[in-house]
mmCIF file of C-alpha atoms in Angstrom:
data_model
loop_
_atom_site.group_PDB
_atom_site.id
_atom_site.type_symbol
_atom_site.label_atom_id
_atom_site.label_comp_id
_atom_site.label_asym_id
_atom_site.label_seq_id
_atom_site.Cartn_x
_atom_site.Cartn_y
_atom_site.Cartn_z
ATOM 1 C CA UNK A 98 -14.414 32.761 1.163
ATOM 2 C CA UNK A 99 -12.869 29.383 2.179
ATOM 3 C CA UNK A 100 -14.592 26.016 3.147
ATOM 4 C CA UNK A 101 -12.903 23.097 4.560
ATOM 5 C CA UNK A 102 -14.444 19.471 4.958
ATOM 6 C CA UNK A 103 -12.905 16.566 6.575
ATOM 7 C CA UNK A 104 -14.595 13.341 7.613
ATOM 8 C CA UNK A 105 -13.351 11.000 10.094
ATOM 9 C CA UNK A 106 -13.027 7.096 8.984
ATOM 10 C CA UNK A 107 -11.128 6.260 11.872
ATOM 11 C CA UNK A 108 -13.632 3.838 13.679
ATOM 12 C CA UNK A 109 -12.188 0.983 15.032
ATOM 13 C CA UNK A 110 -8.550 1.947 15.048
ATOM 14 C CA UNK A 111 -7.673 0.074 18.100
ATOM 15 C CA UNK A 112 -8.953 -3.096 16.778
ATOM 16 C CA UNK A 113 -7.222 -2.524 13.433
ATOM 17 C CA UNK A 114 -3.993 -1.837 15.159
ATOM 18 C CA UNK A 115 -4.106 -4.990 17.333
ATOM 19 C CA UNK A 116 -4.937 -7.067 14.199
ATOM 20 C CA UNK A 117 -1.935 -5.920 12.137
ATOM 21 C CA UNK A 118 0.467 -6.184 15.285
ATOM 22 C CA UNK A 119 -0.787 -9.958 15.670
ATOM 23 C CA UNK A 120 -0.643 -10.860 11.805
ATOM 24 C CA UNK A 121 2.964 -8.944 11.500
ATOM 25 C CA UNK A 122 4.553 -10.961 14.463
ATOM 26 C CA UNK A 123 3.283 -14.170 13.186
ATOM 27 C CA UNK A 124 4.735 -13.657 9.876
ATOM 28 C CA UNK A 125 7.942 -12.240 11.299
ATOM 29 C CA UNK A 126 8.510 -15.479 13.553
ATOM 30 C CA UNK A 127 7.812 -17.569 10.502
ATOM 31 C CA UNK A 128 10.037 -15.519 8.093
ATOM 32 C CA UNK A 129 13.099 -16.055 10.779
ATOM 33 C CA UNK A 130 12.187 -20.025 11.045
ATOM 34 C CA UNK A 131 12.240 -20.406 7.166
ATOM 35 C CA UNK A 132 15.334 -18.220 6.804
ATOM 36 C CA UNK A 133 17.044 -20.209 9.475
ATOM 37 C CA UNK A 134 16.241 -23.521 7.833
ATOM 38 C CA UNK A 135 17.110 -22.333 4.283
ATOM 39 C CA UNK A 136 20.319 -21.186 5.502
ATOM 40 C CA UNK A 137 20.997 -24.623 7.316
ATOM 41 C CA UNK A 138 20.265 -26.744 4.285
ATOM 42 C CA UNK A 139 21.349 -24.252 1.766
ATOM 43 C CA UNK A 140 18.072 -24.230 0.095
ATOM 44 C CA UNK A 141 17.590 -21.156 -2.084
ATOM 45 C CA UNK A 142 13.736 -21.918 -2.488
ATOM 46 C CA UNK A 143 13.449 -21.299 1.165
ATOM 47 C CA UNK A 144 15.609 -18.411 1.290
ATOM 48 C CA UNK A 145 13.805 -16.649 -1.549
ATOM 49 C CA UNK A 146 10.468 -17.379 -0.028
ATOM 50 C CA UNK A 147 11.756 -16.116 3.306
ATOM 51 C CA UNK A 148 12.804 -12.922 1.309
ATOM 52 C CA UNK A 149 9.620 -12.753 -0.146
ATOM 53 C CA UNK A 150 7.926 -12.881 3.388
ATOM 54 C CA UNK A 151 10.455 -10.333 4.913
ATOM 55 C CA UNK A 152 9.177 -8.180 2.136
ATOM 56 C CA UNK A 153 5.540 -8.751 3.343
ATOM 57 C CA UNK A 154 6.517 -8.405 7.009
ATOM 58 C CA UNK A 155 7.670 -4.658 6.114
ATOM 59 C CA UNK A 156 4.517 -4.098 4.275
ATOM 60 C CA UNK A 157 2.312 -5.284 7.113
ATOM 61 C CA UNK A 158 4.244 -3.294 9.570
ATOM 62 C CA UNK A 159 3.897 -0.439 7.479
ATOM 63 C CA UNK A 160 0.208 -0.992 7.576
ATOM 64 C CA UNK A 161 0.344 -1.628 11.212
ATOM 65 C CA UNK A 162 2.164 1.681 11.589
ATOM 66 C CA UNK A 163 -0.621 3.566 9.469
ATOM 67 C CA UNK A 164 -3.244 2.215 11.751
ATOM 68 C CA UNK A 165 -1.402 3.421 14.651
ATOM 69 C CA UNK A 166 -0.265 6.838 13.365
ATOM 70 C CA UNK A 167 -3.788 7.580 12.334
ATOM 71 C CA UNK A 168 -4.674 7.984 16.070
ATOM 72 C CA UNK A 169 -2.238 10.541 16.447
ATOM 73 C CA UNK A 170 -3.392 14.220 16.292
ATOM 74 C CA UNK A 171 -1.444 16.657 14.317
ATOM 75 C CA UNK A 172 0.426 19.036 16.399
ATOM 76 C CA UNK A 173 3.157 21.726 16.097
ATOM 77 C CA UNK A 174 4.854 21.886 12.818
ATOM 78 C CA UNK A 175 3.328 18.686 11.675
ATOM 79 C CA UNK A 176 0.074 20.220 10.851
ATOM 80 C CA UNK A 177 -0.918 17.253 8.977
ATOM 81 C CA UNK A 178 0.266 14.777 11.368
ATOM 82 C CA UNK A 179 2.576 11.703 11.124
ATOM 83 C CA UNK A 180 0.740 10.122 8.002
ATOM 84 C CA UNK A 181 3.325 11.129 5.583
ATOM 85 C CA UNK A 182 5.752 8.412 6.843
ATOM 86 C CA UNK A 183 3.380 5.755 5.556
ATOM 87 C CA UNK A 184 4.186 7.125 2.057
ATOM 88 C CA UNK A 185 7.902 7.373 2.539
ATOM 89 C CA UNK A 186 8.643 4.129 3.999
ATOM 90 C CA UNK A 187 7.334 2.010 1.144
ATOM 91 C CA UNK A 188 9.812 3.856 -1.188
ATOM 92 C CA UNK A 189 12.629 2.656 1.079
ATOM 93 C CA UNK A 190 11.182 -0.807 1.285
ATOM 94 C CA UNK A 191 10.738 -1.290 -2.187
ATOM 95 C CA UNK A 192 14.389 -0.122 -3.118
ATOM 96 C CA UNK A 193 15.836 -2.577 -0.596
ATOM 97 C CA UNK A 194 13.485 -5.655 -1.852
ATOM 98 C CA UNK A 195 14.688 -5.056 -5.501
ATOM 99 C CA UNK A 196 18.099 -4.876 -4.514
ATOM 100 C CA UNK A 197 17.967 -8.162 -2.312
ATOM 101 C CA UNK A 198 15.793 -10.147 -5.028
ATOM 102 C CA UNK A 199 18.210 -9.035 -7.758
ATOM 103 C CA UNK A 200 20.918 -10.681 -5.514
ATOM 104 C CA UNK A 201 18.842 -13.871 -5.015
ATOM 105 C CA UNK A 202 18.001 -14.205 -8.886
ATOM 106 C CA UNK A 203 21.818 -13.802 -9.631
ATOM 107 C CA UNK A 204 22.788 -16.713 -7.177
ATOM 108 C CA UNK A 205 19.831 -19.025 -8.086
ATOM 109 C CA UNK A 206 20.583 -18.712 -11.953
ATOM 110 C CA UNK A 207 24.153 -19.566 -11.065
ATOM 111 C CA UNK A 208 23.043 -22.827 -9.400
ATOM 112 C CA UNK A 209 20.654 -23.928 -12.114
ATOM 113 C CA UNK A 210 23.434 -25.973 -14.033
ATOM 114 C CA UNK A 211 25.227 -27.228 -10.928
ATOM 115 C CA UNK A 212 22.460 -27.689 -8.341
ATOM 116 C CA UNK A 213 23.569 -28.747 -4.806
ATOM 117 C CA UNK A 214 21.878 -31.855 -3.302
ATOM 118 C CA UNK A 215 18.974 -30.440 -1.023
ATOM 119 C CA UNK A 216 17.275 -32.516 1.553
ATOM 120 C CA UNK A 217 13.642 -32.250 0.090
ATOM 121 C CA UNK A 218 11.616 -32.837 3.147
ATOM 122 C CA UNK A 219 12.513 -29.875 5.306
ATOM 123 C CA UNK A 220 11.588 -27.633 2.281
ATOM 124 C CA UNK A 221 8.215 -29.546 1.870
ATOM 125 C CA UNK A 222 7.406 -29.076 5.807
ATOM 126 C CA UNK A 223 8.491 -25.495 6.156
ATOM 127 C CA UNK A 224 6.890 -24.321 3.085
ATOM 128 C CA UNK A 225 3.835 -26.361 4.248
ATOM 129 C CA UNK A 226 3.912 -24.340 7.412
ATOM 130 C CA UNK A 227 4.195 -21.158 5.289
ATOM 131 C CA UNK A 228 0.871 -22.109 3.641
ATOM 132 C CA UNK A 229 -1.004 -22.433 7.029
ATOM 133 C CA UNK A 230 0.554 -19.181 8.599
ATOM 134 C CA UNK A 231 -0.238 -16.914 5.409
ATOM 135 C CA UNK A 232 -3.852 -18.498 5.152
ATOM 136 C CA UNK A 233 -4.238 -18.093 8.944
ATOM 137 C CA UNK A 234 -3.111 -14.377 8.773
ATOM 138 C CA UNK A 235 -5.276 -13.778 5.732
ATOM 139 C CA UNK A 236 -8.263 -15.179 7.625
ATOM 140 C CA UNK A 237 -7.626 -12.658 10.497
ATOM 141 C CA UNK A 238 -7.482 -9.664 8.029
ATOM 142 C CA UNK A 239 -10.733 -10.929 6.145
ATOM 143 C CA UNK A 240 -13.299 -8.677 8.095
ATOM 144 C CA UNK A 241 -13.738 -5.572 6.269
ATOM 145 C CA UNK A 242 -10.904 -5.925 3.976
ATOM 146 C CA UNK A 243 -13.207 -5.021 0.976
ATOM 147 C CA UNK A 244 -13.931 -1.354 2.131
ATOM 148 C CA UNK A 245 -10.277 -0.781 3.705
ATOM 149 C CA UNK A 246 -7.499 -0.235 1.139
ATOM 150 C CA UNK A 247 -4.964 -0.635 3.907
ATOM 151 C CA UNK A 248 -6.425 -4.020 5.231
ATOM 152 C CA UNK A 249 -7.056 -5.213 1.604
ATOM 153 C CA UNK A 250 -3.461 -4.806 0.412
ATOM 154 C CA UNK A 251 -2.391 -6.913 3.202
ATOM 155 C CA UNK A 252 -4.950 -9.690 2.783
ATOM 156 C CA UNK A 253 -4.167 -10.012 -0.951
ATOM 157 C CA UNK A 254 -0.111 -10.215 -0.288
ATOM 158 C CA UNK A 255 -0.880 -12.944 2.139
ATOM 159 C CA UNK A 256 -3.115 -14.828 -0.332
ATOM 160 C CA UNK A 257 -0.278 -14.493 -2.733
ATOM 161 C CA UNK A 258 2.325 -15.710 -0.154
ATOM 162 C CA UNK A 259 0.407 -18.777 0.448
ATOM 163 C CA UNK A 260 0.417 -19.355 -3.397
ATOM 164 C CA UNK A 261 4.330 -18.930 -3.414
ATOM 165 C CA UNK A 262 4.592 -21.300 -0.464
ATOM 166 C CA UNK A 263 2.503 -23.881 -2.699
ATOM 167 C CA UNK A 264 5.343 -23.488 -5.346
ATOM 168 C CA UNK A 265 7.935 -24.272 -2.781
ATOM 169 C CA UNK A 266 6.114 -27.451 -1.577
ATOM 170 C CA UNK A 267 5.454 -28.952 -5.089
ATOM 171 C CA UNK A 268 9.464 -28.057 -5.886
ATOM 172 C CA UNK A 269 10.279 -30.284 -2.657
ATOM 173 C CA UNK A 270 7.904 -32.815 -3.905
ATOM 174 C CA UNK A 271 9.429 -32.761 -7.292
ATOM 175 C CA UNK A 272 13.089 -33.222 -5.661
ATOM 176 C CA UNK A 273 11.815 -35.695 -3.322
ATOM 177 C CA UNK A 274 10.193 -38.221 -5.552
ATOM 178 C CA UNK A 275 12.053 -37.391 -9.027
ATOM 179 C CA UNK A 276 15.361 -36.513 -7.805
ATOM 180 C CA UNK A 277 15.240 -33.165 -9.655
ATOM 181 C CA UNK A 278 17.847 -31.059 -7.646
ATOM 182 C CA UNK A 279 17.519 -28.223 -10.314
ATOM 183 C CA UNK A 280 13.833 -27.316 -9.063
ATOM 184 C CA UNK A 281 15.348 -25.493 -5.948
ATOM 185 C CA UNK A 282 17.253 -22.936 -7.775
ATOM 186 C CA UNK A 283 14.601 -22.749 -10.570
ATOM 187 C CA UNK A 284 11.687 -22.173 -7.961
ATOM 188 C CA UNK A 285 13.876 -19.395 -6.433
ATOM 189 C CA UNK A 286 14.555 -17.641 -9.798
ATOM 190 C CA UNK A 287 10.667 -17.798 -10.217
ATOM 191 C CA UNK A 288 10.047 -16.332 -6.824
ATOM 192 C CA UNK A 289 12.668 -13.728 -7.201
ATOM 193 C CA UNK A 290 11.206 -12.608 -10.500
ATOM 194 C CA UNK A 291 7.660 -12.244 -8.736
ATOM 195 C CA UNK A 292 9.340 -10.544 -5.553
ATOM 196 C CA UNK A 293 11.138 -8.013 -8.090
ATOM 197 C CA UNK A 294 7.815 -7.241 -10.205
ATOM 198 C CA UNK A 295 5.878 -6.551 -7.165
ATOM 199 C CA UNK A 296 8.529 -4.401 -5.753
ATOM 200 C CA UNK A 297 8.689 -2.415 -8.926
ATOM 201 C CA UNK A 298 4.916 -1.860 -8.820
ATOM 202 C CA UNK A 299 5.456 -0.702 -5.088
ATOM 203 C CA UNK A 300 8.217 1.418 -6.124
ATOM 204 C CA UNK A 301 6.104 3.036 -8.986
ATOM 205 C CA UNK A 302 3.236 3.696 -6.243
ATOM 206 C CA UNK A 303 5.326 5.020 -3.623
ATOM 207 C CA UNK A 304 7.373 7.311 -5.813
ATOM 208 C CA UNK A 305 4.031 8.977 -7.209
ATOM 209 C CA UNK A 306 2.719 9.339 -3.751
ATOM 210 C CA UNK A 307 5.962 11.149 -2.598
ATOM 211 C CA UNK A 308 5.666 13.278 -5.623
ATOM 212 C CA UNK A 309 1.959 14.144 -4.910
ATOM 213 C CA UNK A 310 0.495 12.474 -7.853
ATOM 214 C CA UNK A 311 -3.119 11.934 -7.921
ATOM 215 C CA UNK A 312 -4.084 8.740 -6.332
ATOM 216 C CA UNK A 313 -4.689 5.883 -9.187
ATOM 217 C CA UNK A 314 -8.137 5.280 -8.245
ATOM 218 C CA UNK A 315 -8.995 8.999 -8.455
ATOM 219 C CA UNK A 316 -9.725 10.466 -12.007
ATOM 220 C CA UNK A 317 -9.045 14.136 -11.887
ATOM 221 C CA UNK A 318 -11.021 14.803 -15.117
ATOM 222 C CA UNK A 319 -14.104 13.632 -13.444
ATOM 223 C CA UNK A 320 -13.509 15.512 -10.091
ATOM 224 C CA UNK A 321 -13.205 18.580 -12.209
ATOM 225 C CA UNK A 322 -16.424 17.829 -14.268
ATOM 226 C CA UNK A 323 -18.355 17.181 -10.875
ATOM 227 C CA UNK A 324 -17.176 20.539 -9.606
ATOM 228 C CA UNK A 325 -17.881 22.483 -12.843
ATOM 229 C CA UNK A 326 -21.405 20.922 -12.796
ATOM 230 C CA UNK A 327 -22.347 22.430 -9.415
ATOM 231 C CA UNK A 328 -24.983 24.889 -9.094
ATOM 232 C CA UNK A 329 -23.950 28.469 -10.062
ATOM 233 C CA UNK A 330 -20.325 27.464 -10.747
ATOM 234 C CA UNK A 331 -19.005 29.095 -13.794
ATOM 235 C CA UNK A 332 -15.203 28.075 -13.539
ATOM 236 C CA UNK A 333 -12.715 25.718 -11.837
ATOM 237 C CA UNK A 334 -9.244 26.352 -11.358
ATOM 238 C CA UNK A 335 -6.143 25.757 -9.163
ATOM 239 C CA UNK A 336 -7.313 22.117 -8.626
ATOM 240 C CA UNK A 337 -4.880 19.827 -6.796
ATOM 241 C CA UNK A 338 -5.506 16.279 -5.409
ATOM 242 C CA UNK A 339 -2.960 14.543 -3.517
ATOM 243 C CA UNK A 340 -2.538 11.643 -0.928
ATOM 244 C CA UNK A 341 -2.005 12.825 2.755
ATOM 245 C CA UNK A 342 -1.498 9.261 4.212
ATOM 246 C CA UNK A 343 -2.871 5.722 4.032
ATOM 247 C CA UNK A 344 -6.719 6.373 3.640
ATOM 248 C CA UNK A 345 -6.448 10.338 3.565
ATOM 249 C CA UNK A 346 -6.692 12.173 0.237
ATOM 250 C CA UNK A 347 -6.523 15.829 0.053
ATOM 251 C CA UNK A 348 -7.977 18.330 -2.404
ATOM 252 C CA UNK A 349 -8.167 22.101 -3.046
ATOM 253 C CA UNK A 350 -9.783 23.963 -5.633
ATOM 254 C CA UNK A 351 -11.088 27.497 -6.470
ATOM 255 C CA UNK A 352 -14.851 28.066 -7.538
ATOM 256 C CA UNK A 353 -15.996 30.931 -9.320
ATOM 257 C CA UNK A 354 -19.650 31.645 -8.173
ATOM 258 C CA UNK A 355 -22.003 34.420 -7.663
ATOM 259 C CA UNK A 356 -21.829 36.437 -4.430
ATOM 260 C CA UNK A 357 -25.550 35.457 -3.726
ATOM 261 C CA UNK A 358 -26.438 32.070 -1.973
ATOM 262 C CA UNK A 359 -25.601 30.049 1.156
ATOM 263 C CA UNK A 360 -22.011 29.167 0.489
ATOM 264 C CA UNK A 361 -21.834 27.371 4.140
ATOM 265 C CA UNK A 362 -24.396 24.751 2.818
ATOM 266 C CA UNK A 363 -22.779 24.573 -0.661
ATOM 267 C CA UNK A 364 -19.422 24.017 0.638
ATOM 268 C CA UNK A 365 -20.515 21.278 3.147
ATOM 269 C CA UNK A 366 -22.644 19.519 0.546
ATOM 270 C CA UNK A 367 -19.816 19.550 -2.023
ATOM 271 C CA UNK A 368 -17.255 18.023 0.562
ATOM 272 C CA UNK A 369 -19.660 15.319 1.687
ATOM 273 C CA UNK A 370 -20.279 14.455 -2.072
ATOM 274 C CA UNK A 371 -16.412 14.532 -2.969
ATOM 275 C CA UNK A 372 -16.113 11.960 -0.276
ATOM 276 C CA UNK A 373 -18.991 9.837 -1.200
ATOM 277 C CA UNK A 374 -17.952 9.850 -4.747
ATOM 278 C CA UNK A 375 -14.152 10.014 -4.979
ATOM 279 C CA UNK A 376 -13.076 9.155 -1.297
ATOM 280 C CA UNK A 377 -11.331 12.669 -1.208
ATOM 281 C CA UNK A 378 -11.804 13.246 2.531
ATOM 282 C CA UNK A 379 -9.841 16.331 3.168
ATOM 283 C CA UNK A 380 -11.174 19.157 1.133
ATOM 284 C CA UNK A 381 -10.479 22.791 1.081
ATOM 285 C CA UNK A 382 -12.627 25.116 -1.537
ATOM 286 C CA UNK A 383 -12.104 28.734 -2.327
ATOM 287 C CA UNK A 384 -15.356 30.485 -3.513
ATOM 288 C CA UNK A 385 -14.371 33.562 -5.842
ATOM 289 C CA UNK A 386 -17.072 35.920 -6.957
ATOM 290 C CA UNK A 387 -15.329 37.440 -9.901
ATOM 291 C CA UNK A 388 -12.918 35.059 -11.055
ATOM 292 C CA UNK A 389 -9.884 37.229 -10.383
ATOM 293 C CA UNK A 390 -7.137 35.283 -8.799
ATOM 294 C CA UNK A 391 -3.364 35.295 -8.547
ATOM 295 C CA UNK A 392 -1.946 32.826 -10.929
ATOM 296 C CA UNK A 393 -0.124 29.823 -9.726
ATOM 297 C CA UNK A 394 3.846 29.986 -9.996
ATOM 298 C CA UNK A 395 5.538 26.832 -11.027
ATOM 299 C CA UNK A 396 8.042 27.217 -8.154
#
């Protein structure tokens, strides 16, 4: 006997999609402005911050795409829908950002000993605009970010961007008032390290997701213990937990249980409780009466 439970958490997708669209386009426009000024005045501080913002634009675009893809029904051979694309795209995004940040760090490190003269005022003005843009975009995403991991990730990223722009403003002030030209490449190195560190985290998380690893916030031992403690369950095996897409976690398990009893109510209540306790919202359970089951193959 099989039981399947899936709970729809898609309320407000239209509003979420519009918010992500606005935030993404605003940040894309600012990234283009910052990169243009960075090239024009040869400022690595602005170029590295522009790279950081470009990575965030890609991340916001992925969040935008996830909100949009969540509205598309599964059909044909894509029985889980298009959600898997939201797990593949961050992997490519992380690889590109690591490569670009490495190139920037290399260039900036070579300039620390012989920094070119950079007009400080454009650095201050453009970076100050970045503070306003990032804080404004974060304000647009503030509603509901505590309960929406997709929105929360974008919100925290924008707040971090505002902090990076503050560092660029301080570097510009140092160059303007103290004549420390080395601050431009030094800040670029610092931003590059921050970008690379964040990208490695994204690379690790996206690789784990593509490999169907258990999501980091789910404790598989706790899930197994919960299932084993259910009424009349004598054994749990073939337990698998993996991400389907942003906000969607799947689980399958075989439960050994006596033939007597209302299995439909048991399966329904178990799926509801898995969603409440662990945010596992795509549940498939198989009830067995004698525990006789074909073993899983490694291939």
